Tab-separated table of C-alpha atoms in Angstrom:
chain	number	residue	atom	x	y	z
A	1	MET	CA	-5.997	-41.760	-119.445
A	2	ALA	CA	-2.243	-42.203	-118.456
A	3	SER	CA	-2.367	-38.933	-116.953
A	4	LEU	CA	-4.320	-40.282	-114.480
A	5	THR	CA	-2.307	-43.183	-113.566
A	6	ASP	CA	1.042	-43.841	-111.946
A	7	GLU	CA	2.429	-45.379	-115.257
A	8	ASN	CA	6.594	-45.270	-115.038
A	9	LEU	CA	9.107	-47.331	-117.233
A	10	VAL	CA	11.146	-48.519	-114.582
A	11	SER	CA	8.070	-50.866	-112.200
A	12	ALA	CA	7.199	-53.752	-113.582
A	13	ARG	CA	4.110	-53.665	-111.722
A	14	PRO	CA	0.636	-52.855	-113.565
A	15	ARG	CA	-0.351	-49.264	-113.474
A	16	GLU	CA	-2.808	-48.031	-111.036
A	17	GLY	CA	-5.280	-45.024	-111.115
A	18	VAL	CA	-4.110	-42.465	-108.797
A	19	GLY	CA	-6.958	-39.762	-110.132
A	20	PHE	CA	-5.730	-36.211	-110.659
A	21	LEU	CA	-2.702	-37.052	-108.578
A	22	ASN	CA	-0.318	-35.763	-111.516
A	23	TYR	CA	-1.570	-33.082	-111.976
A	24	LEU	CA	-1.370	-31.691	-108.296
A	25	THR	CA	2.075	-32.767	-108.440
A	26	GLU	CA	3.375	-31.721	-111.902
A	27	VAL	CA	0.748	-29.040	-112.988
A	28	PHE	CA	0.235	-26.946	-110.108
A	29	THR	CA	3.760	-26.659	-109.127
A	30	ALA	CA	6.491	-23.956	-109.044
A	31	ASP	CA	7.974	-25.910	-111.774
A	32	PHE	CA	5.466	-25.996	-114.139
A	33	VAL	CA	5.060	-22.138	-113.622
A	34	SER	CA	8.432	-21.300	-113.999
A	35	ALA	CA	8.540	-23.979	-117.508
A	36	LEU	CA	5.307	-21.809	-117.872
A	37	MET	CA	6.962	-18.553	-117.640
A	38	VAL	CA	9.532	-19.627	-119.882
A	39	THR	CA	7.320	-20.794	-122.648
A	40	VAL	CA	5.728	-17.566	-122.660
A	41	GLY	CA	8.701	-15.658	-122.445
A	42	VAL	CA	10.082	-17.287	-125.756
A	43	ILE	CA	6.347	-16.652	-127.584
A	44	VAL	CA	6.578	-12.929	-126.783
A	45	LEU	CA	10.491	-12.198	-127.436
A	46	SER	CA	10.245	-14.006	-130.787
A	47	VAL	CA	7.090	-13.135	-131.794
A	48	VAL	CA	7.877	-9.379	-131.129
A	49	ILE	CA	11.101	-9.917	-133.148
A	50	GLN	CA	10.318	-11.993	-135.921
A	51	LEU	CA	6.797	-9.706	-137.275
A	52	PRO	CA	8.732	-6.359	-137.360
A	53	ILE	CA	12.103	-7.883	-139.575
A	54	GLY	CA	10.196	-10.181	-141.348
A	55	LEU	CA	7.948	-7.223	-142.769
A	56	GLY	CA	11.055	-5.081	-142.942
A	57	LEU	CA	12.646	-7.657	-145.114
A	58	ALA	CA	9.243	-7.926	-147.313
A	59	LEU	CA	9.027	-4.476	-147.649
A	60	LEU	CA	12.747	-4.293	-149.011
A	61	LEU	CA	12.048	-7.364	-151.337
A	62	VAL	CA	8.749	-5.992	-152.751
A	63	ARG	CA	10.875	-2.867	-154.334
A	64	PRO	CA	12.722	-3.048	-157.640
A	65	LEU	CA	16.325	-4.138	-156.662
A	66	MET	CA	19.304	-4.813	-158.241
A	67	GLY	CA	19.671	-8.562	-156.962
A	68	LYS	CA	16.946	-9.011	-155.804
A	69	ALA	CA	16.707	-12.742	-156.372
A	70	ALA	CA	20.131	-13.300	-154.642
A	71	LEU	CA	19.039	-11.078	-151.843
A	72	ARG	CA	15.638	-13.287	-151.506
A	73	THR	CA	17.834	-16.694	-151.618
A	74	PHE	CA	20.263	-15.524	-148.774
A	75	ILE	CA	17.468	-14.164	-146.758
A	76	THR	CA	15.377	-17.654	-146.752
A	77	LEU	CA	18.467	-19.777	-146.421
A	78	PRO	CA	18.159	-20.211	-142.552
A	79	MET	CA	14.674	-21.675	-143.389
A	80	MET	CA	16.197	-24.715	-145.507
A	81	LEU	CA	18.197	-25.860	-142.118
A	82	THR	CA	16.296	-28.178	-139.559
A	83	PRO	CA	16.544	-26.980	-136.201
A	84	MET	CA	18.045	-29.727	-134.895
A	85	ALA	CA	21.454	-28.803	-137.020
A	86	VAL	CA	20.768	-25.621	-136.519
A	87	GLY	CA	20.659	-25.864	-132.806
A	88	LEU	CA	24.215	-28.286	-132.646
A	89	MET	CA	25.527	-25.539	-134.696
A	90	TRP	CA	25.423	-22.357	-132.745
A	91	ARG	CA	26.075	-24.441	-129.529
A	92	PHE	CA	29.808	-25.364	-130.813
A	93	LEU	CA	29.959	-21.429	-131.642
A	94	VAL	CA	28.726	-20.447	-128.229
A	95	ASP	CA	30.705	-23.353	-126.453
A	96	PRO	CA	32.648	-21.333	-123.529
A	97	ASP	CA	36.010	-23.626	-124.134
A	98	LEU	CA	36.238	-24.088	-128.097
A	99	GLY	CA	33.562	-21.970	-129.568
A	100	ALA	CA	34.045	-19.920	-131.948
A	101	ILE	CA	32.533	-17.049	-130.232
A	102	ARG	CA	35.582	-17.686	-127.053
A	103	TRP	CA	38.245	-17.824	-129.726
A	104	PHE	CA	37.118	-14.086	-131.302
A	105	ALA	CA	36.656	-12.968	-127.676
A	106	SER	CA	40.436	-14.321	-126.523
A	107	LEU	CA	41.635	-11.858	-129.792
A	108	VAL	CA	40.063	-9.086	-128.101
A	109	ASP	CA	41.502	-9.904	-124.333
A	110	GLU	CA	42.657	-13.168	-123.367
A	111	THR	CA	41.332	-13.281	-120.196
A	112	TRP	CA	38.049	-12.501	-121.609
A	113	GLN	CA	35.866	-16.218	-121.309
A	114	PRO	CA	32.128	-15.220	-122.201
A	115	ASN	CA	29.919	-18.252	-121.420
A	116	ILE	CA	26.516	-17.205	-122.736
A	117	LEU	CA	25.029	-20.965	-121.969
A	118	GLY	CA	26.098	-20.279	-117.748
A	119	ASN	CA	23.958	-17.333	-118.099
A	120	PRO	CA	20.409	-17.836	-117.480
A	121	VAL	CA	19.579	-14.654	-119.657
A	122	GLY	CA	21.971	-15.215	-121.659
A	123	ALA	CA	20.755	-18.594	-122.642
A	124	LEU	CA	17.565	-17.930	-122.596
A	125	GLY	CA	18.397	-14.952	-125.270
A	126	LEU	CA	20.019	-17.057	-127.564
A	127	ILE	CA	17.300	-19.805	-127.738
A	128	VAL	CA	15.264	-16.539	-128.977
A	129	THR	CA	17.628	-15.371	-131.397
A	130	VAL	CA	18.621	-18.727	-132.793
A	131	ASN	CA	14.461	-19.458	-133.128
A	132	SER	CA	14.181	-15.752	-134.588
A	133	TRP	CA	17.136	-16.686	-136.813
A	134	ILE	CA	15.420	-19.683	-138.484
A	135	ASN	CA	11.900	-18.382	-138.421
A	136	ILE	CA	12.182	-14.814	-139.959
A	137	PRO	CA	12.420	-16.271	-143.411
A	138	PHE	CA	9.412	-17.894	-143.074
A	139	VAL	CA	7.526	-14.817	-141.689
A	140	THR	CA	9.147	-12.435	-144.661
A	141	LEU	CA	7.611	-14.856	-147.496
A	142	LEU	CA	4.402	-14.427	-145.054
A	143	MET	CA	4.578	-10.647	-145.619
A	144	LEU	CA	5.998	-10.583	-149.132
A	145	ALA	CA	2.789	-12.733	-150.703
A	146	ALA	CA	0.484	-10.034	-148.589
A	147	LEU	CA	2.502	-6.987	-150.071
A	148	LEU	CA	1.797	-8.026	-153.642
A	149	GLY	CA	-1.539	-8.598	-152.848
A	150	VAL	CA	-2.345	-4.723	-151.838
A	151	PRO	CA	-3.618	-2.884	-154.664
A	152	GLY	CA	-1.034	0.097	-156.452
A	153	ASP	CA	-3.873	2.764	-156.542
A	154	LEU	CA	-4.078	2.696	-152.805
A	155	TYR	CA	-0.163	3.762	-152.833
A	156	GLU	CA	-0.987	6.244	-156.099
A	157	ALA	CA	-3.897	7.928	-153.874
A	158	ALA	CA	-1.814	8.219	-151.010
A	159	ALA	CA	1.182	9.733	-152.959
A	160	ILE	CA	-1.228	12.046	-154.619
A	161	ASP	CA	-2.195	12.986	-151.226
A	162	GLY	CA	1.311	13.984	-150.456
A	163	ALA	CA	1.416	10.867	-147.627
A	164	GLY	CA	5.167	9.994	-146.323
A	165	TRP	CA	6.438	6.601	-146.156
A	166	TRP	CA	5.449	6.125	-142.255
A	167	ARG	CA	1.677	7.325	-142.797
A	168	THR	CA	1.596	5.138	-145.747
A	169	LEU	CA	2.953	2.181	-144.027
A	170	LEU	CA	0.644	3.092	-140.781
A	171	LYS	CA	-2.809	3.405	-142.836
A	172	ILE	CA	-2.141	1.639	-146.006
A	173	THR	CA	0.174	-0.989	-145.788
A	174	VAL	CA	-0.171	-2.651	-142.297
A	175	PRO	CA	-4.446	-2.601	-142.340
A	176	SER	CA	-4.174	-4.052	-146.086
A	177	ILE	CA	-1.839	-7.123	-144.527
A	178	ALA	CA	-3.836	-6.915	-141.168
A	179	PRO	CA	-5.253	-10.679	-141.531
A	180	VAL	CA	-2.028	-11.954	-142.630
A	181	LEU	CA	-0.441	-10.521	-139.670
A	182	ALA	CA	-2.686	-12.194	-137.352
A	183	VAL	CA	-2.406	-15.558	-138.981
A	184	CYS	CA	1.891	-15.363	-139.117
A	185	ALA	CA	1.226	-14.174	-134.953
A	186	ALA	CA	-1.097	-17.083	-134.713
A	187	LEU	CA	1.244	-19.632	-136.484
A	188	ARG	CA	4.524	-18.535	-134.445
A	189	VAL	CA	2.635	-18.802	-131.080
A	190	ALA	CA	1.396	-22.030	-132.233
A	191	ALA	CA	5.160	-23.611	-133.416
A	192	ASP	CA	7.060	-21.571	-130.145
A	193	PHE	CA	4.710	-22.787	-127.519
A	194	ARG	CA	5.568	-26.590	-128.324
A	195	MET	CA	9.226	-25.550	-129.327
A	196	PHE	CA	11.654	-28.935	-127.925
A	197	ASP	CA	14.387	-29.113	-130.650
A	198	LEU	CA	15.973	-25.653	-129.976
A	199	VAL	CA	16.313	-26.086	-125.964
A	200	PHE	CA	17.121	-29.532	-125.921
A	201	THR	CA	20.046	-29.484	-128.501
A	202	ILE	CA	21.189	-25.723	-127.374
A	203	THR	CA	20.942	-25.556	-123.338
A	204	ARG	CA	19.527	-28.777	-122.658
A	205	GLY	CA	16.905	-26.288	-120.149
A	206	GLY	CA	20.165	-24.782	-118.704
A	207	PRO	CA	21.749	-23.651	-116.833
A	208	GLY	CA	20.082	-25.162	-113.880
A	209	SER	CA	16.279	-25.070	-114.950
A	210	SER	CA	16.071	-21.424	-116.172
A	211	THR	CA	15.417	-22.405	-120.197
A	212	VAL	CA	13.031	-25.516	-119.123
A	213	ASN	CA	10.146	-24.717	-120.910
A	214	LEU	CA	6.624	-26.993	-121.080
A	215	SER	CA	7.679	-29.205	-123.878
A	216	MET	CA	11.421	-30.004	-122.118
A	217	LEU	CA	10.083	-30.467	-118.663
A	218	ALA	CA	7.484	-32.971	-119.986
A	219	TYR	CA	10.402	-34.688	-121.812
A	220	GLN	CA	12.547	-34.335	-118.223
A	221	GLU	CA	9.564	-36.490	-116.505
A	222	SER	CA	8.992	-39.069	-119.503
A	223	MET	CA	12.660	-39.832	-120.571
A	224	VAL	CA	14.767	-39.022	-117.750
A	225	ASN	CA	12.656	-39.572	-114.640
A	226	PHE	CA	10.556	-41.890	-116.096
A	227	GLN	CA	7.361	-40.808	-115.047
A	228	ILE	CA	4.597	-41.290	-118.141
A	229	GLY	CA	1.488	-40.655	-115.768
A	230	ARG	CA	2.907	-37.036	-114.977
A	231	ALA	CA	4.675	-35.969	-118.376
A	232	CYS	CA	0.929	-37.012	-119.928
A	233	ALA	CA	-0.306	-34.793	-117.520
A	234	ILE	CA	1.735	-31.786	-118.165
A	235	ALA	CA	0.815	-32.882	-122.004
A	236	VAL	CA	-2.391	-32.524	-121.246
A	237	ALA	CA	-1.993	-29.107	-119.382
A	238	MET	CA	-0.047	-28.033	-122.282
A	239	ALA	CA	-3.056	-28.658	-124.600
A	240	VAL	CA	-5.531	-26.887	-122.472
A	241	ILE	CA	-3.536	-24.143	-122.436
A	242	ALA	CA	-3.059	-24.245	-126.055
A	243	MET	CA	-6.942	-24.112	-127.286
A	244	PRO	CA	-7.281	-20.595	-127.474
A	245	PHE	CA	-4.351	-20.000	-129.722
A	246	TYR	CA	-5.584	-22.802	-132.161
A	247	TRP	CA	-9.426	-21.449	-131.895
A	248	PHE	CA	-8.069	-18.246	-132.810
A	249	PHE	CA	-5.896	-19.420	-135.384
A	250	ASN	CA	-9.132	-21.494	-136.862
A	251	ARG	CA	-11.157	-18.285	-136.950
A	252	MET	CA	-8.963	-16.514	-138.466
A	253	MET	CA	-8.762	-19.030	-141.247
A	254	ARG	CA	-12.185	-18.977	-142.084
A	255	GLU	CA	-12.417	-15.104	-142.200
């Protein structure tokens, strides 16, 4: 109901109903569309990166390898870190003045001053990269569990028929773990749709508003502009947009 009022944190007067004005001034605007496009872009790029790499690492871990336990620990290490801590770490690494990347660049050329956070494409790419680095271990573990459940008889039959590695992957492995792939994609879409911590710690939505996603837009309205009614309108719009994804996820879980 707050989305239908003019509630804010700076006025002492009682809140008043404004109908759907908050939706007209916040949801149906260029800022909301821009934030939605950033959100969709991060989701698509993250899923496209995380699923293939996660599957590749799972295929590596399912094979008999020396030091596999150490490799598994190394791969899953980023998952143990909190996104806020990881975001702050990467923000320090790419700091244009004091960051480690700036220092390494100076070793190559003293006049080279990479400013990833000052470039809209670089800033968005950094968010996608860090998000993928954190969540690829989760995808890998799900894929590994699915691969361990594929009957070995299928691979033996494929080997007898002379199927190569690539054909075996496309004809046996991927179809066998397709439900897990779908659930994994749905989980990543749901998590990335509401992403806030990495955007807040790494870019603050900048440069300008080039990395402001829907969660960051709601934060700016509530905690920067103190417009609770408008922030609630954005939150309601996010819930409506997310409904099809959660419906798909629930359907996959039932199957």
